[in-house]
Amino acid sequence: YTYTPIVSFSGKTFGLIIDLYFESDVANSSKIKKTIVVDPGHGGRDPGAMRGNFKEKEITLLSGKYLAKKLRNLGYNVFLTRENDKFVRLANRVKFARQKSADLFISIHADSTLNKNTRGLSIYSLSERASDKLAQSLAESENKVDLIGGIDLEQYEEEVSDILIDIERRGTKNSSIEFAELVIKKFKNSDIFLLRRPHRQAGFAVLKAPDIPSVLLEMGFISNKTDFNLLLSKSYREKILDQLAITIDKYLREEHLN
């Protein structure tokens, strides 16, 4: 900034401070890389949903690696919560994202439900009260994963609750909703089949970072024959992930300008 000396006029004293912002500084700040954590669901002794020889953990890992590659090509710092077939506790996935100071957290899944007619892509953001029975059922199923590793999720809840700041948490939740709605808007203009009411909310443990916008993407339901066959197709999965990468880029660029 520049500062002019104090001067007197008509018996009053005045001073002037002028802040100067240089275009080069703004340009440099825009070049700071955003960080994205991609979370391939399940892994190791947790196969996720299964159908025949199909294991959800295999599809999510392939999808996570592909999405990470696409985002790195767009100039982002990208980290995977797992890069091979290993078990990672839900709490550690959240912890990992916070250690990386992630600007966005994307958890990738392909789930199953008792209703074989249920199909379509959907996206979930965090809410302690589920938006519907399907969302509640999926969240309960996913949240049981940590019990495989012998950890009680209630212990994790207490640990996180000690660091939550209401204002920050509310802002993060709103950002997650904003991103989820942007994703759905993008997919509605594509030929990807969507679940009825494709943006839903539930208490997924993996979405509970208080300071990172987080969503869980369900690419489809392997319990549905049509979705199952589509998810086996590499080109179909990549079509989903290409659209997702475009939306992530749009969101983070707009978020930077706000």
PDB file of C-alpha atoms in Angstrom:
ATOM      1  CA  TYR A   1       0.000   0.000   0.000  1.00  0.00           C
ATOM      2  CA  THR A   2       1.002   3.672  -0.170  1.00  0.00           C
ATOM      3  CA  TYR A   3       0.531   6.231   2.546  1.00  0.00           C
ATOM      4  CA  THR A   4       0.209   9.989   2.257  1.00  0.00           C
ATOM      5  CA  PRO A   5       1.285  12.243   5.144  1.00  0.00           C
ATOM      6  CA  ILE A   6      -1.321  13.634   7.476  1.00  0.00           C
ATOM      7  CA  VAL A   7      -2.510  17.052   6.298  1.00  0.00           C
ATOM      8  CA  SER A   8      -4.734  19.695   7.831  1.00  0.00           C
ATOM      9  CA  PHE A   9      -7.655  21.351   6.075  1.00  0.00           C
ATOM     10  CA  SER A  10     -10.251  23.699   7.548  1.00  0.00           C
ATOM     11  CA  GLY A  11      -9.110  22.808  11.026  1.00  0.00           C
ATOM     12  CA  LYS A  12      -9.432  19.046  10.462  1.00  0.00           C
ATOM     13  CA  THR A  13      -6.675  16.461  10.071  1.00  0.00           C
ATOM     14  CA  PHE A  14      -6.751  13.934   7.223  1.00  0.00           C
ATOM     15  CA  GLY A  15      -4.677  10.942   6.118  1.00  0.00           C
ATOM     16  CA  LEU A  16      -5.009   8.611   3.170  1.00  0.00           C
ATOM     17  CA  ILE A  17      -4.075   4.939   2.769  1.00  0.00           C
ATOM     18  CA  ILE A  18      -4.288   3.336  -0.675  1.00  0.00           C
ATOM     19  CA  ASP A  19      -4.121  -0.454  -1.118  1.00  0.00           C
ATOM     20  CA  LEU A  20      -2.515  -1.540  -4.358  1.00  0.00           C
ATOM     21  CA  TYR A  21      -3.159  -5.006  -5.827  1.00  0.00           C
ATOM     22  CA  PHE A  22      -0.906  -6.063  -8.658  1.00  0.00           C
ATOM     23  CA  GLU A  23      -2.167  -8.224 -11.496  1.00  0.00           C
ATOM     24  CA  SER A  24       0.859 -10.496 -11.191  1.00  0.00           C
ATOM     25  CA  ASP A  25      -0.053 -11.310  -7.587  1.00  0.00           C
ATOM     26  CA  VAL A  26      -3.579 -12.306  -8.599  1.00  0.00           C
ATOM     27  CA  ALA A  27      -2.246 -14.411 -11.462  1.00  0.00           C
ATOM     28  CA  ASN A  28       0.194 -16.205  -9.179  1.00  0.00           C
ATOM     29  CA  SER A  29      -2.504 -16.968  -6.611  1.00  0.00           C
ATOM     30  CA  SER A  30      -4.684 -18.532  -9.310  1.00  0.00           C
ATOM     31  CA  LYS A  31      -1.861 -20.930 -10.168  1.00  0.00           C
ATOM     32  CA  ILE A  32      -1.894 -22.543  -6.725  1.00  0.00           C
ATOM     33  CA  LYS A  33      -2.842 -26.168  -7.264  1.00  0.00           C
ATOM     34  CA  LYS A  34      -5.973 -27.465  -5.614  1.00  0.00           C
ATOM     35  CA  THR A  35      -5.807 -30.825  -3.877  1.00  0.00           C
ATOM     36  CA  ILE A  36      -8.331 -33.605  -4.420  1.00  0.00           C
ATOM     37  CA  VAL A  37      -8.530 -36.886  -2.530  1.00  0.00           C
ATOM     38  CA  VAL A  38     -10.151 -39.747  -4.441  1.00  0.00           C
ATOM     39  CA  ASP A  39     -11.405 -42.604  -2.294  1.00  0.00           C
ATOM     40  CA  PRO A  40     -11.919 -45.975  -4.016  1.00  0.00           C
ATOM     41  CA  GLY A  41     -14.470 -47.649  -1.768  1.00  0.00           C
ATOM     42  CA  HIS A  42     -13.749 -50.869   0.154  1.00  0.00           C
ATOM     43  CA  GLY A  43     -10.583 -52.944  -0.395  1.00  0.00           C
ATOM     44  CA  GLY A  44      -8.633 -55.822   1.115  1.00  0.00           C
ATOM     45  CA  ARG A  45     -10.754 -58.078   3.280  1.00  0.00           C
ATOM     46  CA  ASP A  46     -13.737 -55.815   2.584  1.00  0.00           C
ATOM     47  CA  PRO A  47     -14.915 -56.692  -0.947  1.00  0.00           C
ATOM     48  CA  GLY A  48     -17.925 -54.393  -0.920  1.00  0.00           C
ATOM     49  CA  ALA A  49     -20.980 -55.477  -2.888  1.00  0.00           C
ATOM     50  CA  MET A  50     -20.620 -58.748  -4.798  1.00  0.00           C
ATOM     51  CA  ARG A  51     -22.308 -60.518  -7.679  1.00  0.00           C
ATOM     52  CA  GLY A  52     -20.796 -63.754  -8.918  1.00  0.00           C
ATOM     53  CA  ASN A  53     -17.072 -63.110  -9.308  1.00  0.00           C
ATOM     54  CA  PHE A  54     -17.663 -59.353  -9.350  1.00  0.00           C
ATOM     55  CA  LYS A  55     -16.334 -57.433  -6.362  1.00  0.00           C
ATOM     56  CA  GLU A  56     -17.129 -53.768  -5.850  1.00  0.00           C
ATOM     57  CA  LYS A  57     -13.631 -53.075  -4.517  1.00  0.00           C
ATOM     58  CA  GLU A  58     -12.078 -53.938  -7.888  1.00  0.00           C
ATOM     59  CA  ILE A  59     -14.285 -51.590  -9.901  1.00  0.00           C
ATOM     60  CA  THR A  60     -13.860 -48.729  -7.444  1.00  0.00           C
ATOM     61  CA  LEU A  61     -10.063 -49.043  -7.545  1.00  0.00           C
ATOM     62  CA  LEU A  62      -9.972 -49.047 -11.353  1.00  0.00           C
ATOM     63  CA  SER A  63     -12.338 -46.072 -11.390  1.00  0.00           C
ATOM     64  CA  GLY A  64     -10.407 -44.178  -8.722  1.00  0.00           C
ATOM     65  CA  LYS A  65      -7.117 -44.557 -10.584  1.00  0.00           C
ATOM     66  CA  TYR A  66      -8.682 -43.422 -13.852  1.00  0.00           C
ATOM     67  CA  LEU A  67     -10.280 -40.366 -12.239  1.00  0.00           C
ATOM     68  CA  ALA A  68      -6.999 -39.471 -10.513  1.00  0.00           C
ATOM     69  CA  LYS A  69      -5.175 -39.602 -13.864  1.00  0.00           C
ATOM     70  CA  LYS A  70      -7.773 -37.358 -15.515  1.00  0.00           C
ATOM     71  CA  LEU A  71      -7.571 -34.799 -12.715  1.00  0.00           C
ATOM     72  CA  ARG A  72      -3.772 -34.778 -12.685  1.00  0.00           C
ATOM     73  CA  ASN A  73      -3.867 -34.066 -16.407  1.00  0.00           C
ATOM     74  CA  LEU A  74      -6.008 -31.033 -15.557  1.00  0.00           C
ATOM     75  CA  GLY A  75      -3.286 -29.791 -13.208  1.00  0.00           C
ATOM     76  CA  TYR A  76      -4.589 -30.870  -9.806  1.00  0.00           C
ATOM     77  CA  ASN A  77      -2.764 -32.512  -6.917  1.00  0.00           C
ATOM     78  CA  VAL A  78      -4.536 -35.836  -6.504  1.00  0.00           C
ATOM     79  CA  PHE A  79      -4.127 -38.495  -3.820  1.00  0.00           C
ATOM     80  CA  LEU A  80      -5.804 -41.886  -3.545  1.00  0.00           C
ATOM     81  CA  THR A  81      -6.812 -43.287  -0.157  1.00  0.00           C
ATOM     82  CA  ARG A  82      -5.668 -46.652  -1.518  1.00  0.00           C
ATOM     83  CA  GLU A  83      -3.706 -47.530  -4.641  1.00  0.00           C
ATOM     84  CA  ASN A  84      -3.944 -51.300  -4.313  1.00  0.00           C
ATOM     85  CA  ASP A  85      -6.162 -53.976  -2.809  1.00  0.00           C
ATOM     86  CA  LYS A  86      -5.809 -53.113   0.857  1.00  0.00           C
ATOM     87  CA  PHE A  87      -8.206 -52.484   3.704  1.00  0.00           C
ATOM     88  CA  VAL A  88      -8.453 -48.874   4.876  1.00  0.00           C
ATOM     89  CA  ARG A  89     -10.633 -47.904   7.818  1.00  0.00           C
ATOM     90  CA  LEU A  90     -13.246 -45.236   7.160  1.00  0.00           C
ATOM     91  CA  ALA A  91     -11.798 -43.027   9.874  1.00  0.00           C
ATOM     92  CA  ASN A  92      -8.362 -43.251   8.275  1.00  0.00           C
ATOM     93  CA  ARG A  93      -9.759 -42.228   4.896  1.00  0.00           C
ATOM     94  CA  VAL A  94     -11.088 -39.045   6.435  1.00  0.00           C
ATOM     95  CA  LYS A  95      -7.857 -38.515   8.378  1.00  0.00           C
ATOM     96  CA  PHE A  96      -5.822 -38.968   5.194  1.00  0.00           C
ATOM     97  CA  ALA A  97      -7.856 -36.328   3.360  1.00  0.00           C
ATOM     98  CA  ARG A  98      -7.368 -33.852   6.197  1.00  0.00           C
ATOM     99  CA  GLN A  99      -3.625 -34.555   6.348  1.00  0.00           C
ATOM    100  CA  LYS A 100      -3.440 -33.695   2.647  1.00  0.00           C
ATOM    101  CA  SER A 101      -5.446 -30.481   3.232  1.00  0.00           C
ATOM    102  CA  ALA A 102      -7.835 -31.601   0.508  1.00  0.00           C
ATOM    103  CA  ASP A 103     -10.097 -29.095  -1.187  1.00  0.00           C
ATOM    104  CA  LEU A 104     -12.476 -31.866  -2.233  1.00  0.00           C
ATOM    105  CA  PHE A 105     -13.072 -35.518  -1.264  1.00  0.00           C
ATOM    106  CA  ILE A 106     -14.719 -37.971  -3.670  1.00  0.00           C
ATOM    107  CA  SER A 107     -15.623 -41.491  -2.539  1.00  0.00           C
ATOM    108  CA  ILE A 108     -16.443 -43.915  -5.371  1.00  0.00           C
ATOM    109  CA  HIS A 109     -18.823 -46.861  -5.002  1.00  0.00           C
ATOM    110  CA  ALA A 110     -21.101 -49.268  -6.874  1.00  0.00           C
ATOM    111  CA  ASP A 111     -23.561 -50.679  -4.408  1.00  0.00           C
ATOM    112  CA  SER A 112     -26.335 -53.222  -4.070  1.00  0.00           C
ATOM    113  CA  THR A 113     -29.872 -53.213  -2.708  1.00  0.00           C
ATOM    114  CA  LEU A 114     -32.615 -55.798  -2.158  1.00  0.00           C
ATOM    115  CA  ASN A 115     -34.846 -54.157  -4.762  1.00  0.00           C
ATOM    116  CA  LYS A 116     -33.475 -55.532  -8.043  1.00  0.00           C
ATOM    117  CA  ASN A 117     -35.309 -52.853 -10.016  1.00  0.00           C
ATOM    118  CA  THR A 118     -33.393 -50.020  -8.382  1.00  0.00           C
ATOM    119  CA  ARG A 119     -30.809 -48.635 -10.767  1.00  0.00           C
ATOM    120  CA  GLY A 120     -28.997 -45.489 -11.805  1.00  0.00           C
ATOM    121  CA  LEU A 121     -26.169 -43.207 -10.767  1.00  0.00           C
ATOM    122  CA  SER A 122     -26.559 -41.162  -7.597  1.00  0.00           C
ATOM    123  CA  ILE A 123     -24.510 -38.914  -5.355  1.00  0.00           C
ATOM    124  CA  TYR A 124     -24.654 -38.484  -1.589  1.00  0.00           C
ATOM    125  CA  SER A 125     -23.738 -35.622   0.684  1.00  0.00           C
ATOM    126  CA  LEU A 126     -23.659 -35.688   4.471  1.00  0.00           C
ATOM    127  CA  SER A 127     -26.683 -35.416   6.703  1.00  0.00           C
ATOM    128  CA  GLU A 128     -27.251 -36.928  10.122  1.00  0.00           C
ATOM    129  CA  ARG A 129     -30.853 -37.496   9.067  1.00  0.00           C
ATOM    130  CA  ALA A 130     -31.148 -39.644   5.948  1.00  0.00           C
ATOM    131  CA  SER A 131     -33.223 -38.232   3.102  1.00  0.00           C
ATOM    132  CA  ASP A 132     -34.981 -41.575   2.565  1.00  0.00           C
ATOM    133  CA  LYS A 133     -34.906 -45.280   3.467  1.00  0.00           C
ATOM    134  CA  LEU A 134     -32.561 -46.228   0.634  1.00  0.00           C
ATOM    135  CA  ALA A 135     -30.017 -43.600   1.684  1.00  0.00           C
ATOM    136  CA  GLN A 136     -30.292 -44.764   5.302  1.00  0.00           C
ATOM    137  CA  SER A 137     -29.814 -48.397   4.326  1.00  0.00           C
ATOM    138  CA  LEU A 138     -26.758 -47.666   2.172  1.00  0.00           C
ATOM    139  CA  ALA A 139     -25.151 -45.515   4.869  1.00  0.00           C
ATOM    140  CA  GLU A 140     -25.683 -48.183   7.530  1.00  0.00           C
ATOM    141  CA  SER A 141     -24.155 -50.802   5.239  1.00  0.00           C
ATOM    142  CA  GLU A 142     -21.119 -48.678   4.410  1.00  0.00           C
ATOM    143  CA  ASN A 143     -20.558 -47.590   8.004  1.00  0.00           C
ATOM    144  CA  LYS A 144     -20.251 -51.200   9.181  1.00  0.00           C
ATOM    145  CA  VAL A 145     -17.019 -51.538   7.232  1.00  0.00           C
ATOM    146  CA  ASP A 146     -14.807 -50.340  10.088  1.00  0.00           C
ATOM    147  CA  LEU A 147     -16.143 -53.098  12.325  1.00  0.00           C
ATOM    148  CA  ILE A 148     -14.279 -55.546  10.096  1.00  0.00           C
ATOM    149  CA  GLY A 149     -11.095 -53.978  11.424  1.00  0.00           C
ATOM    150  CA  GLY A 150     -12.278 -54.173  15.004  1.00  0.00           C
ATOM    151  CA  ILE A 151     -12.938 -50.492  15.588  1.00  0.00           C
ATOM    152  CA  ASP A 152     -16.056 -48.977  17.085  1.00  0.00           C
ATOM    153  CA  LEU A 153     -17.329 -46.045  15.049  1.00  0.00           C
ATOM    154  CA  GLU A 154     -18.683 -44.365  18.177  1.00  0.00           C
ATOM    155  CA  GLN A 155     -15.105 -43.754  19.302  1.00  0.00           C
ATOM    156  CA  TYR A 156     -14.424 -41.998  16.000  1.00  0.00           C
ATOM    157  CA  GLU A 157     -17.587 -39.921  16.361  1.00  0.00           C
ATOM    158  CA  GLU A 158     -16.425 -38.586  19.732  1.00  0.00           C
ATOM    159  CA  GLU A 159     -12.988 -37.759  18.378  1.00  0.00           C
ATOM    160  CA  VAL A 160     -14.373 -35.797  15.457  1.00  0.00           C
ATOM    161  CA  SER A 161     -17.052 -34.036  17.476  1.00  0.00           C
ATOM    162  CA  ASP A 162     -14.340 -32.503  19.686  1.00  0.00           C
ATOM    163  CA  ILE A 163     -12.909 -30.560  16.739  1.00  0.00           C
ATOM    164  CA  LEU A 164     -16.038 -29.563  14.892  1.00  0.00           C
ATOM    165  CA  ILE A 165     -16.749 -25.877  14.662  1.00  0.00           C
ATOM    166  CA  ASP A 166     -20.392 -25.262  13.845  1.00  0.00           C
ATOM    167  CA  ILE A 167     -19.841 -22.458  11.374  1.00  0.00           C
ATOM    168  CA  GLU A 168     -17.120 -24.333   9.507  1.00  0.00           C
ATOM    169  CA  ARG A 169     -19.106 -27.543   9.440  1.00  0.00           C
ATOM    170  CA  ARG A 170     -22.170 -25.748   8.104  1.00  0.00           C
ATOM    171  CA  GLY A 171     -20.128 -24.110   5.369  1.00  0.00           C
ATOM    172  CA  THR A 172     -18.557 -27.439   4.416  1.00  0.00           C
ATOM    173  CA  LYS A 173     -21.955 -29.119   4.252  1.00  0.00           C
ATOM    174  CA  ASN A 174     -23.300 -26.375   1.995  1.00  0.00           C
ATOM    175  CA  SER A 175     -20.273 -26.678  -0.284  1.00  0.00           C
ATOM    176  CA  SER A 176     -20.799 -30.440  -0.509  1.00  0.00           C
ATOM    177  CA  ILE A 177     -24.432 -29.921  -1.481  1.00  0.00           C
ATOM    178  CA  GLU A 178     -23.455 -27.301  -4.050  1.00  0.00           C
ATOM    179  CA  PHE A 179     -20.954 -29.676  -5.650  1.00  0.00           C
ATOM    180  CA  ALA A 180     -23.394 -32.606  -5.615  1.00  0.00           C
ATOM    181  CA  GLU A 181     -26.038 -30.510  -7.364  1.00  0.00           C
ATOM    182  CA  LEU A 182     -23.485 -29.458  -9.975  1.00  0.00           C
ATOM    183  CA  VAL A 183     -22.645 -33.115 -10.635  1.00  0.00           C
ATOM    184  CA  ILE A 184     -26.293 -34.039 -11.088  1.00  0.00           C
ATOM    185  CA  LYS A 185     -26.865 -31.076 -13.404  1.00  0.00           C
ATOM    186  CA  LYS A 186     -23.976 -32.290 -15.564  1.00  0.00           C
ATOM    187  CA  PHE A 187     -25.216 -35.887 -15.700  1.00  0.00           C
ATOM    188  CA  LYS A 188     -28.788 -34.849 -16.493  1.00  0.00           C
ATOM    189  CA  ASN A 189     -27.427 -33.455 -19.755  1.00  0.00           C
ATOM    190  CA  SER A 190     -25.743 -36.765 -20.593  1.00  0.00           C
ATOM    191  CA  ASP A 191     -26.947 -40.259 -21.479  1.00  0.00           C
ATOM    192  CA  ILE A 192     -26.044 -41.635 -18.040  1.00  0.00           C
ATOM    193  CA  PHE A 193     -29.125 -43.093 -16.362  1.00  0.00           C
ATOM    194  CA  LEU A 194     -29.814 -41.495 -12.967  1.00  0.00           C
ATOM    195  CA  LEU A 195     -31.530 -42.848  -9.894  1.00  0.00           C
ATOM    196  CA  ARG A 196     -34.827 -41.161  -9.116  1.00  0.00           C
ATOM    197  CA  ARG A 197     -33.926 -38.137  -6.933  1.00  0.00           C
ATOM    198  CA  PRO A 198     -30.219 -38.690  -7.688  1.00  0.00           C
ATOM    199  CA  HIS A 199     -28.882 -36.354  -4.978  1.00  0.00           C
ATOM    200  CA  ARG A 200     -29.570 -37.855  -1.580  1.00  0.00           C
ATOM    201  CA  GLN A 201     -28.232 -37.367   1.932  1.00  0.00           C
ATOM    202  CA  ALA A 202     -27.255 -39.688   4.766  1.00  0.00           C
ATOM    203  CA  GLY A 203     -24.769 -40.076   7.614  1.00  0.00           C
ATOM    204  CA  PHE A 204     -21.918 -41.746   5.738  1.00  0.00           C
ATOM    205  CA  ALA A 205     -18.934 -41.876   8.098  1.00  0.00           C
ATOM    206  CA  VAL A 206     -16.510 -41.333   5.236  1.00  0.00           C
ATOM    207  CA  LEU A 207     -18.068 -37.922   4.508  1.00  0.00           C
ATOM    208  CA  LYS A 208     -17.608 -36.492   7.994  1.00  0.00           C
ATOM    209  CA  ALA A 209     -14.500 -34.344   7.569  1.00  0.00           C
ATOM    210  CA  PRO A 210     -15.611 -31.038   9.123  1.00  0.00           C
ATOM    211  CA  ASP A 211     -13.547 -28.870   6.788  1.00  0.00           C
ATOM    212  CA  ILE A 212     -13.542 -30.660   3.408  1.00  0.00           C
ATOM    213  CA  PRO A 213     -16.462 -30.694   0.952  1.00  0.00           C
ATOM    214  CA  SER A 214     -17.140 -34.419   0.534  1.00  0.00           C
ATOM    215  CA  VAL A 215     -19.445 -36.566  -1.582  1.00  0.00           C
ATOM    216  CA  LEU A 216     -19.988 -40.255  -2.228  1.00  0.00           C
ATOM    217  CA  LEU A 217     -20.700 -41.284  -5.821  1.00  0.00           C
ATOM    218  CA  GLU A 218     -22.686 -44.447  -6.492  1.00  0.00           C
ATOM    219  CA  MET A 219     -21.984 -45.327 -10.129  1.00  0.00           C
ATOM    220  CA  GLY A 220     -24.883 -47.774 -10.168  1.00  0.00           C
ATOM    221  CA  PHE A 221     -26.312 -50.869  -8.517  1.00  0.00           C
ATOM    222  CA  ILE A 222     -24.786 -54.253  -9.248  1.00  0.00           C
ATOM    223  CA  SER A 223     -27.991 -55.812  -7.896  1.00  0.00           C
ATOM    224  CA  ASN A 224     -29.692 -54.541 -11.064  1.00  0.00           C
ATOM    225  CA  LYS A 225     -28.878 -56.527 -14.215  1.00  0.00           C
ATOM    226  CA  THR A 226     -28.737 -53.485 -16.514  1.00  0.00           C
ATOM    227  CA  ASP A 227     -26.492 -51.481 -14.198  1.00  0.00           C
ATOM    228  CA  PHE A 228     -24.333 -54.526 -13.543  1.00  0.00           C
ATOM    229  CA  ASN A 229     -23.623 -55.063 -17.231  1.00  0.00           C
ATOM    230  CA  LEU A 230     -22.899 -51.366 -17.724  1.00  0.00           C
ATOM    231  CA  LEU A 231     -20.459 -51.275 -14.796  1.00  0.00           C
ATOM    232  CA  LEU A 232     -18.547 -54.170 -16.321  1.00  0.00           C
ATOM    233  CA  SER A 233     -17.915 -51.931 -19.332  1.00  0.00           C
ATOM    234  CA  LYS A 234     -14.693 -49.926 -19.128  1.00  0.00           C
ATOM    235  CA  SER A 235     -15.977 -47.391 -21.655  1.00  0.00           C
ATOM    236  CA  TYR A 236     -19.152 -46.802 -19.625  1.00  0.00           C
ATOM    237  CA  ARG A 237     -17.247 -46.275 -16.378  1.00  0.00           C
ATOM    238  CA  GLU A 238     -14.854 -43.894 -18.096  1.00  0.00           C
ATOM    239  CA  LYS A 239     -17.775 -41.973 -19.570  1.00  0.00           C
ATOM    240  CA  ILE A 240     -19.026 -41.381 -16.015  1.00  0.00           C
ATOM    241  CA  LEU A 241     -15.594 -40.404 -14.737  1.00  0.00           C
ATOM    242  CA  ASP A 242     -14.856 -38.089 -17.682  1.00  0.00           C
ATOM    243  CA  GLN A 243     -18.028 -36.135 -16.887  1.00  0.00           C
ATOM    244  CA  LEU A 244     -17.154 -36.132 -13.199  1.00  0.00           C
ATOM    245  CA  ALA A 245     -13.658 -34.757 -13.870  1.00  0.00           C
ATOM    246  CA  ILE A 246     -15.114 -31.924 -15.962  1.00  0.00           C
ATOM    247  CA  THR A 247     -17.524 -31.065 -13.155  1.00  0.00           C
ATOM    248  CA  ILE A 248     -14.808 -31.149 -10.492  1.00  0.00           C
ATOM    249  CA  ASP A 249     -12.710 -28.774 -12.584  1.00  0.00           C
ATOM    250  CA  LYS A 250     -15.659 -26.422 -13.066  1.00  0.00           C
ATOM    251  CA  TYR A 251     -16.500 -26.452  -9.360  1.00  0.00           C
ATOM    252  CA  LEU A 252     -12.963 -25.792  -8.127  1.00  0.00           C
ATOM    253  CA  ARG A 253     -12.393 -23.028 -10.665  1.00  0.00           C
ATOM    254  CA  GLU A 254     -15.637 -21.287  -9.691  1.00  0.00           C
ATOM    255  CA  GLU A 255     -14.948 -21.844  -5.998  1.00  0.00           C
ATOM    256  CA  HIS A 256     -11.565 -20.126  -6.452  1.00  0.00           C
ATOM    257  CA  LEU A 257     -13.261 -17.052  -7.930  1.00  0.00           C
ATOM    258  CA  ASN A 258     -15.777 -16.704  -5.076  1.00  0.00           C
TER     259      ASN A 258
END
